[in-house]
Tab-separated table of N, CA, C and O in Angstrom:
chain	number	residue	atom	x	y	z
A	8	MET	N	0.826	-1.169	0.010
A	8	MET	CA	0.022	-0.020	0.093
A	8	MET	C	0.915	1.197	-0.009
A	8	MET	O	1.888	1.299	0.654
A	9	ASN	N	0.617	2.132	-0.709
A	9	ASN	CA	1.396	3.495	-0.697
A	9	ASN	C	0.284	4.531	-0.344
A	9	ASN	O	-0.395	5.257	-1.087
A	10	PRO	N	0.398	4.921	1.045
A	10	PRO	CA	-0.620	5.897	1.504
A	10	PRO	C	-0.179	7.172	1.059
A	10	PRO	O	1.044	7.576	0.876
A	11	LYS	N	-1.116	8.129	1.138
A	11	LYS	CA	-0.803	9.678	0.674
A	11	LYS	C	-1.353	10.469	1.762
A	11	LYS	O	-2.314	10.332	2.471
A	12	TYR	N	-0.506	11.467	2.198
A	12	TYR	CA	-0.861	12.177	3.179
A	12	TYR	C	-0.855	13.853	2.711
A	12	TYR	O	-0.137	14.232	1.946
A	13	ALA	N	-1.910	14.370	3.279
A	13	ALA	CA	-1.983	15.783	2.842
A	13	ALA	C	-1.326	16.795	3.733
A	13	ALA	O	-1.024	16.340	5.010
A	14	PRO	N	-0.856	17.801	3.266
A	14	PRO	CA	-0.157	18.877	4.334
A	14	PRO	C	-1.093	19.411	5.076
A	14	PRO	O	-2.416	19.374	4.673
A	15	LEU	N	-0.769	19.740	6.337
A	15	LEU	CA	-1.948	20.251	7.277
A	15	LEU	C	-2.082	21.631	6.761
A	15	LEU	O	-3.501	22.015	7.092
A	16	THR	N	-1.323	22.450	6.271
A	16	THR	CA	-1.786	23.763	5.857
A	16	THR	C	-1.982	23.801	4.484
A	16	THR	O	-1.042	23.545	3.618
A	17	ILE	N	-3.242	24.129	3.788
A	17	ILE	CA	-3.384	24.141	2.462
A	17	ILE	C	-3.860	25.514	2.223
A	17	ILE	O	-5.078	25.947	2.636
A	18	TYR	N	-3.199	26.522	1.460
A	18	TYR	CA	-3.772	27.810	0.961
A	18	TYR	C	-4.670	27.747	-0.029
A	18	TYR	O	-4.058	27.617	-1.238
A	19	ASP	N	-5.998	27.668	-0.005
A	19	ASP	CA	-6.777	27.431	-1.112
A	19	ASP	C	-7.957	28.405	-1.241
A	19	ASP	O	-8.895	28.063	-2.028
A	20	SER	N	-8.056	29.021	-0.276
A	20	SER	CA	-9.386	30.010	-0.267
A	20	SER	C	-9.236	31.341	-0.701
A	20	SER	O	-7.999	31.865	-0.840
A	21	GLY	N	-10.414	32.097	-1.121
A	21	GLY	CA	-10.455	33.403	-1.471
A	21	GLY	C	-10.027	34.296	-0.337
A	21	GLY	O	-9.999	33.847	0.941
A	22	ALA	N	-10.109	35.851	-0.444
A	22	ALA	CA	-9.878	36.368	0.599
A	22	ALA	C	-10.753	36.642	1.832
A	22	ALA	O	-10.603	36.811	2.995
A	23	ASP	N	-12.074	36.226	1.496
A	23	ASP	CA	-13.096	36.034	2.479
A	23	ASP	C	-13.397	34.649	2.876
A	23	ASP	O	-14.570	34.202	3.490
A	24	GLY	N	-12.374	33.638	2.535
A	24	GLY	CA	-12.634	32.278	2.887
A	24	GLY	C	-13.208	31.442	1.892
A	24	GLY	O	-13.819	30.272	2.192
A	25	GLU	N	-13.887	32.216	0.793
A	25	GLU	CA	-14.683	31.404	-0.210
A	25	GLU	C	-13.959	30.322	-0.944
A	25	GLU	O	-12.561	30.430	-0.976
A	26	LEU	N	-14.628	29.305	-1.521
A	26	LEU	CA	-13.849	28.458	-2.296
A	26	LEU	C	-13.478	29.117	-3.587
A	26	LEU	O	-14.357	29.746	-4.274
A	27	THR	N	-12.229	28.913	-4.066
A	27	THR	CA	-11.830	29.446	-5.339
A	27	THR	C	-12.119	28.355	-6.550
A	27	THR	O	-12.268	27.101	-6.069
A	28	ASP	N	-11.962	28.690	-7.801
A	28	ASP	CA	-12.002	27.439	-8.808
A	28	ASP	C	-10.755	26.665	-8.599
A	28	ASP	O	-10.876	25.338	-8.778
A	29	ALA	N	-9.761	27.094	-8.317
A	29	ALA	CA	-8.530	26.208	-7.979
A	29	ALA	C	-8.718	25.306	-7.039
A	29	ALA	O	-8.394	24.328	-6.973
A	30	ALA	N	-9.319	25.764	-5.820
A	30	ALA	CA	-9.573	24.952	-4.725
A	30	ALA	C	-10.864	23.871	-5.042
A	30	ALA	O	-10.492	22.753	-4.486
A	31	ARG	N	-11.838	24.196	-5.803
A	31	ARG	CA	-12.745	23.290	-6.141
A	31	ARG	C	-12.182	22.041	-7.012
A	31	ARG	O	-12.302	20.854	-6.755
A	32	ARG	N	-11.226	22.370	-7.825
A	32	ARG	CA	-10.337	21.401	-8.563
A	32	ARG	C	-9.583	20.547	-7.594
A	32	ARG	O	-9.328	19.284	-7.762
A	33	PHE	N	-8.729	21.193	-6.656
A	33	PHE	CA	-7.953	20.529	-5.613
A	33	PHE	C	-8.871	19.426	-4.921
A	33	PHE	O	-8.435	18.405	-4.836
A	34	TRP	N	-9.865	20.046	-4.294
A	34	TRP	CA	-10.557	19.062	-3.444
A	34	TRP	C	-11.360	18.145	-4.102
A	34	TRP	O	-11.681	16.977	-3.738
A	35	ASN	N	-12.022	18.371	-5.220
A	35	ASN	CA	-12.480	17.389	-6.036
A	35	ASN	C	-11.595	16.309	-6.320
A	35	ASN	O	-12.006	14.920	-6.378
A	36	ASP	N	-10.228	16.597	-6.558
A	36	ASP	CA	-9.226	15.512	-6.595
A	36	ASP	C	-8.869	14.851	-5.537
A	36	ASP	O	-8.645	13.519	-5.358
A	37	ARG	N	-8.700	15.592	-4.558
A	37	ARG	CA	-8.310	15.164	-3.022
A	37	ARG	C	-9.185	14.238	-2.454
A	37	ARG	O	-8.824	13.366	-1.848
A	38	PHE	N	-10.483	14.374	-2.536
A	38	PHE	CA	-11.716	13.685	-1.974
A	38	PHE	C	-11.960	12.505	-2.735
A	38	PHE	O	-12.800	11.615	-2.243
A	39	LYS	N	-11.306	12.229	-3.870
A	39	LYS	CA	-11.583	11.111	-4.698
A	39	LYS	C	-11.502	9.787	-3.824
A	39	LYS	O	-10.514	9.278	-3.360
A	40	ARG	N	-12.632	9.101	-3.745
A	40	ARG	CA	-12.462	7.678	-2.998
A	40	ARG	C	-12.267	7.591	-1.694
A	40	ARG	O	-11.968	6.561	-1.083
A	41	PHE	N	-12.402	8.769	-0.828
A	41	PHE	CA	-12.106	8.737	0.500
A	41	PHE	C	-13.089	8.450	1.259
A	41	PHE	O	-14.359	8.735	0.782
A	42	SER	N	-13.024	7.550	2.439
A	42	SER	CA	-14.237	7.343	3.220
A	42	SER	C	-14.361	8.290	4.473
A	42	SER	O	-15.557	8.668	4.650
A	43	LEU	N	-13.154	8.941	4.923
A	43	LEU	CA	-13.308	9.962	5.806
A	43	LEU	C	-12.034	10.840	5.534
A	43	LEU	O	-10.928	10.524	5.255
A	44	PHE	N	-12.443	12.183	5.693
A	44	PHE	CA	-11.456	13.147	5.516
A	44	PHE	C	-11.546	14.284	6.467
A	44	PHE	O	-12.767	14.828	6.252
A	45	ILE	N	-10.606	14.654	7.274
A	45	ILE	CA	-10.849	15.799	8.032
A	45	ILE	C	-10.228	16.918	7.445
A	45	ILE	O	-9.007	16.936	7.205
A	46	VAL	N	-10.959	17.885	7.079
A	46	VAL	CA	-10.300	19.245	6.512
A	46	VAL	C	-9.514	19.980	7.759
A	46	VAL	O	-10.034	20.185	8.835
A	47	PRO	N	-8.456	20.034	7.575
A	47	PRO	CA	-7.171	20.617	8.532
A	47	PRO	C	-7.373	21.893	8.883
A	47	PRO	O	-6.311	22.441	9.493
A	48	PHE	N	-8.470	22.571	8.570
A	48	PHE	CA	-8.498	24.247	8.801
A	48	PHE	C	-9.644	24.906	8.688
A	48	PHE	O	-10.529	24.370	8.078
A	49	THR	N	-9.973	25.811	9.556
A	49	THR	CA	-11.309	26.652	9.547
A	49	THR	C	-11.056	27.694	10.569
A	49	THR	O	-10.661	27.473	11.598
A	50	ASN	N	-11.258	28.898	10.037
A	50	ASN	CA	-10.952	30.208	10.965
A	50	ASN	C	-12.233	30.122	11.809
A	50	ASN	O	-13.494	30.231	11.143
A	51	VAL	N	-12.065	30.382	13.109
A	51	VAL	CA	-13.388	30.236	13.837
A	51	VAL	C	-13.575	31.696	14.509
A	51	VAL	O	-14.723	31.844	15.137
A	52	VAL	N	-12.635	32.528	14.438
A	52	VAL	CA	-12.749	33.955	14.836
A	52	VAL	C	-12.100	34.904	14.042
A	52	VAL	O	-11.051	34.423	13.480
A	53	PRO	N	-12.454	35.898	13.855
A	53	PRO	CA	-11.974	37.014	12.855
A	53	PRO	C	-10.575	37.300	13.232
A	53	PRO	O	-9.736	37.399	12.341
A	54	GLY	N	-10.195	37.384	14.462
A	54	GLY	CA	-8.836	37.944	14.792
A	54	GLY	C	-7.930	36.751	14.859
A	54	GLY	O	-6.849	36.923	15.034
A	55	GLY	N	-8.319	35.420	14.468
A	55	GLY	CA	-7.430	34.519	14.409
A	55	GLY	C	-6.976	33.902	13.034
A	55	GLY	O	-6.533	32.707	12.870
A	56	ILE	N	-7.126	34.697	11.961
A	56	ILE	CA	-7.014	34.238	10.588
A	56	ILE	C	-5.599	34.682	10.155
A	56	ILE	O	-5.011	35.853	10.392
A	57	GLY	N	-4.771	33.567	9.879
A	57	GLY	CA	-3.474	33.653	9.573
A	57	GLY	C	-3.130	33.770	8.205
A	57	GLY	O	-2.289	34.265	7.629
A	58	PHE	N	-4.100	33.018	7.397
A	58	PHE	CA	-4.059	33.174	5.990
A	58	PHE	C	-5.460	32.860	5.468
A	58	PHE	O	-6.283	32.304	6.163
A	59	GLU	N	-5.612	32.732	4.184
A	59	GLU	CA	-6.968	32.574	3.475
A	59	GLU	C	-7.287	31.170	3.717
A	59	GLU	O	-6.550	30.177	3.065
A	60	SER	N	-8.265	30.863	4.545
A	60	SER	CA	-8.728	29.559	4.547
A	60	SER	C	-10.294	29.623	4.872
A	60	SER	O	-10.841	30.819	5.185
A	61	PRO	N	-11.122	28.583	4.848
A	61	PRO	CA	-12.539	28.602	5.153
A	61	PRO	C	-12.879	29.344	6.516
A	61	PRO	O	-12.139	28.970	7.535
A	62	ASN	N	-14.035	30.307	6.410
A	62	ASN	CA	-14.164	30.976	7.725
A	62	ASN	C	-15.384	30.439	8.348
A	62	ASN	O	-16.381	29.705	7.355
A	63	ALA	N	-15.728	30.332	9.627
A	63	ALA	CA	-16.846	29.761	10.177
A	63	ALA	C	-17.189	30.493	11.335
A	63	ALA	O	-17.436	30.071	12.399
A	64	PHE	N	-17.402	31.833	11.260
A	64	PHE	CA	-17.673	32.697	12.416
A	64	PHE	C	-18.897	33.691	12.123
A	64	PHE	O	-19.110	34.393	12.911
A	65	GLU	N	-19.272	33.460	10.872
A	65	GLU	CA	-20.568	34.149	10.553
A	65	GLU	C	-21.380	33.357	9.647
A	65	GLU	O	-21.019	32.358	9.054
A	66	SER	N	-22.779	33.464	9.813
A	66	SER	CA	-23.748	32.759	9.075
A	66	SER	C	-23.694	32.767	7.706
A	66	SER	O	-23.813	31.629	6.862
A	67	ARG	N	-23.201	33.697	7.180
A	67	ARG	CA	-22.699	33.731	5.671
A	67	ARG	C	-21.733	32.690	5.153
A	67	ARG	O	-21.659	32.483	3.976
A	68	HIS	N	-20.889	32.274	6.234
A	68	HIS	CA	-19.735	31.462	5.697
A	68	HIS	C	-20.393	29.926	5.635
A	68	HIS	O	-19.600	29.241	5.090
A	69	LEU	N	-21.648	29.608	6.029
A	69	LEU	CA	-22.067	28.474	5.910
A	69	LEU	C	-22.020	27.671	4.555
A	69	LEU	O	-22.021	26.329	4.145
A	70	ALA	N	-22.376	28.473	3.585
A	70	ALA	CA	-22.416	28.095	2.206
A	70	ALA	C	-21.268	27.442	1.687
A	70	ALA	O	-21.159	26.437	0.885
A	71	THR	N	-20.047	28.162	2.005
A	71	THR	CA	-18.784	27.736	1.558
A	71	THR	C	-18.311	26.347	2.443
A	71	THR	O	-17.891	25.346	1.716
A	72	LEU	N	-18.889	26.259	3.671
A	72	LEU	CA	-18.445	24.957	4.417
A	72	LEU	C	-19.368	23.938	3.890
A	72	LEU	O	-19.014	22.674	3.768
A	73	LYS	N	-20.629	24.068	3.459
A	73	LYS	CA	-21.575	23.196	2.786
A	73	LYS	C	-20.918	22.641	1.612
A	73	LYS	O	-20.954	21.597	1.213
A	74	GLU	N	-20.219	23.597	0.722
A	74	GLU	CA	-19.846	23.347	-0.447
A	74	GLU	C	-18.627	22.266	-0.324
A	74	GLU	O	-18.479	21.209	-1.180
A	75	TYR	N	-17.796	22.257	0.674
A	75	TYR	CA	-16.635	21.713	0.993
A	75	TYR	C	-17.366	20.072	1.099
A	75	TYR	O	-16.936	19.054	0.615
A	76	ALA	N	-18.317	20.190	2.134
A	76	ALA	CA	-19.077	18.897	2.409
A	76	ALA	C	-19.543	18.214	1.255
A	76	ALA	O	-19.561	16.901	0.778
A	77	ASP	N	-20.357	19.178	0.293
A	77	ASP	CA	-20.999	18.535	-0.791
A	77	ASP	C	-19.841	17.814	-1.774
A	77	ASP	O	-20.232	16.745	-2.455
A	78	ILE	N	-18.835	18.492	-1.737
A	78	ILE	CA	-17.660	17.980	-2.719
A	78	ILE	C	-17.155	16.637	-2.083
A	78	ILE	O	-17.179	15.676	-2.826
A	79	ALA	N	-16.933	16.670	-0.740
A	79	ALA	CA	-16.551	15.398	-0.169
A	79	ALA	C	-17.628	14.431	-0.438
A	79	ALA	O	-17.001	13.140	-0.676
A	80	HIS	N	-18.850	14.585	-0.275
A	80	HIS	CA	-19.744	13.671	-0.352
A	80	HIS	C	-19.914	12.942	-1.815
A	80	HIS	O	-20.126	11.941	-2.118
A	81	ALA	N	-19.716	13.961	-2.845
A	81	ALA	CA	-19.949	13.691	-4.160
A	81	ALA	C	-18.873	12.595	-4.602
A	81	ALA	O	-18.930	11.594	-5.486
A	82	ARG	N	-17.530	13.043	-4.207
A	82	ARG	CA	-16.245	12.338	-4.663
A	82	ARG	C	-15.925	11.101	-3.833
A	82	ARG	O	-15.247	10.490	-4.015
A	83	GLY	N	-16.491	11.159	-2.598
A	83	GLY	CA	-16.201	10.115	-1.413
A	83	GLY	C	-16.472	8.742	-1.922
A	83	GLY	O	-17.395	8.408	-2.801
A	84	ARG	N	-15.941	7.721	-1.350
A	84	ARG	CA	-16.028	6.304	-1.692
A	84	ARG	C	-17.575	6.033	-0.812
A	84	ARG	O	-17.679	6.298	0.342
A	85	SER	N	-18.376	5.265	-1.427
A	85	SER	CA	-19.721	4.862	-0.982
A	85	SER	C	-19.342	3.475	-0.076
A	85	SER	O	-18.619	2.674	-0.362
A	86	PRO	N	-20.224	3.320	0.987
A	86	PRO	CA	-19.904	2.225	1.618
A	86	PRO	C	-20.330	0.940	0.810
A	86	PRO	O	-21.228	0.952	-0.022
A	87	SER	N	-19.595	-0.161	0.788
A	87	SER	CA	-19.909	-1.391	0.003
A	87	SER	C	-20.426	-2.478	0.831
A	87	SER	O	-20.338	-2.260	2.126
A	88	SER	N	-20.955	-3.400	0.121
A	88	SER	CA	-21.332	-4.526	1.085
A	88	SER	C	-20.277	-5.250	1.861
A	88	SER	O	-20.650	-6.086	2.808
A	89	SER	N	-19.001	-5.101	1.440
A	89	SER	CA	-17.915	-5.609	2.211
A	89	SER	C	-17.482	-4.824	3.342
A	89	SER	O	-16.584	-4.898	3.939
A	90	SER	N	-18.089	-3.506	3.463
A	90	SER	CA	-17.804	-2.600	4.574
A	90	SER	C	-17.947	-3.243	5.914
A	90	SER	O	-19.238	-3.659	6.270
A	91	PRO	N	-17.017	-3.194	6.858
A	91	PRO	CA	-17.134	-3.750	8.035
A	91	PRO	C	-18.179	-3.044	9.173
A	91	PRO	O	-18.543	-3.594	10.058
A	92	THR	N	-18.600	-1.754	8.470
A	92	THR	CA	-19.537	-1.003	9.343
A	92	THR	C	-20.949	-1.011	8.923
A	92	THR	O	-21.840	-0.471	9.265
A	93	ARG	N	-21.085	-1.714	7.696
A	93	ARG	CA	-22.230	-1.842	6.916
A	93	ARG	C	-23.365	-2.286	7.885
A	93	ARG	O	-23.076	-3.231	8.305
A	94	GLY	N	-24.378	-1.780	8.053
A	94	GLY	CA	-25.618	-2.319	8.809
A	94	GLY	C	-25.367	-1.972	10.405
A	94	GLY	O	-26.321	-2.379	11.116
A	95	CYS	N	-24.428	-1.343	10.615
A	95	CYS	CA	-24.005	-0.948	12.191
A	95	CYS	C	-24.985	0.156	12.552
A	95	CYS	O	-25.123	1.151	11.756
A	96	THR	N	-25.323	0.273	13.879
A	96	THR	CA	-25.987	1.246	14.291
A	96	THR	C	-25.084	2.153	15.207
A	96	THR	O	-24.554	1.598	16.182
A	97	PRO	N	-25.204	3.565	15.157
A	97	PRO	CA	-24.137	4.264	16.040
A	97	PRO	C	-24.516	4.166	17.534
A	97	PRO	O	-25.720	3.979	17.635
A	98	ALA	N	-23.579	4.225	18.354
A	98	ALA	CA	-23.919	4.159	19.801
A	98	ALA	C	-24.920	5.322	20.237
A	98	ALA	O	-24.814	6.247	19.748
A	99	GLY	N	-25.866	4.812	20.955
A	99	GLY	CA	-26.770	5.887	21.604
A	99	GLY	C	-28.071	5.964	20.906
A	99	GLY	O	-28.793	6.795	21.070
A	100	ARG	N	-28.222	5.216	19.755
A	100	ARG	CA	-29.477	5.120	18.958
A	100	ARG	C	-30.324	4.044	19.169
A	100	ARG	O	-29.908	3.051	19.589
């Protein structure tokens, strides 16, 4: 197996944390066939922005965060019948 690792810091957003066309292309490729992917960055307070990355401190930022999730869901690997968790119910349900 040849695992691939993403760098922790990825400069891919516009000035207001929005997805750029280049970022959309990058994430469409990066999310290909993944089952779980943790996006390694999100600005949660305006004073903590060190570089352009997704923002999550105003309701207007939700559309961008949803777009990341939509890309991940569209490109990710679907559970197969051989999945060890297929048919499992999460704890507490």
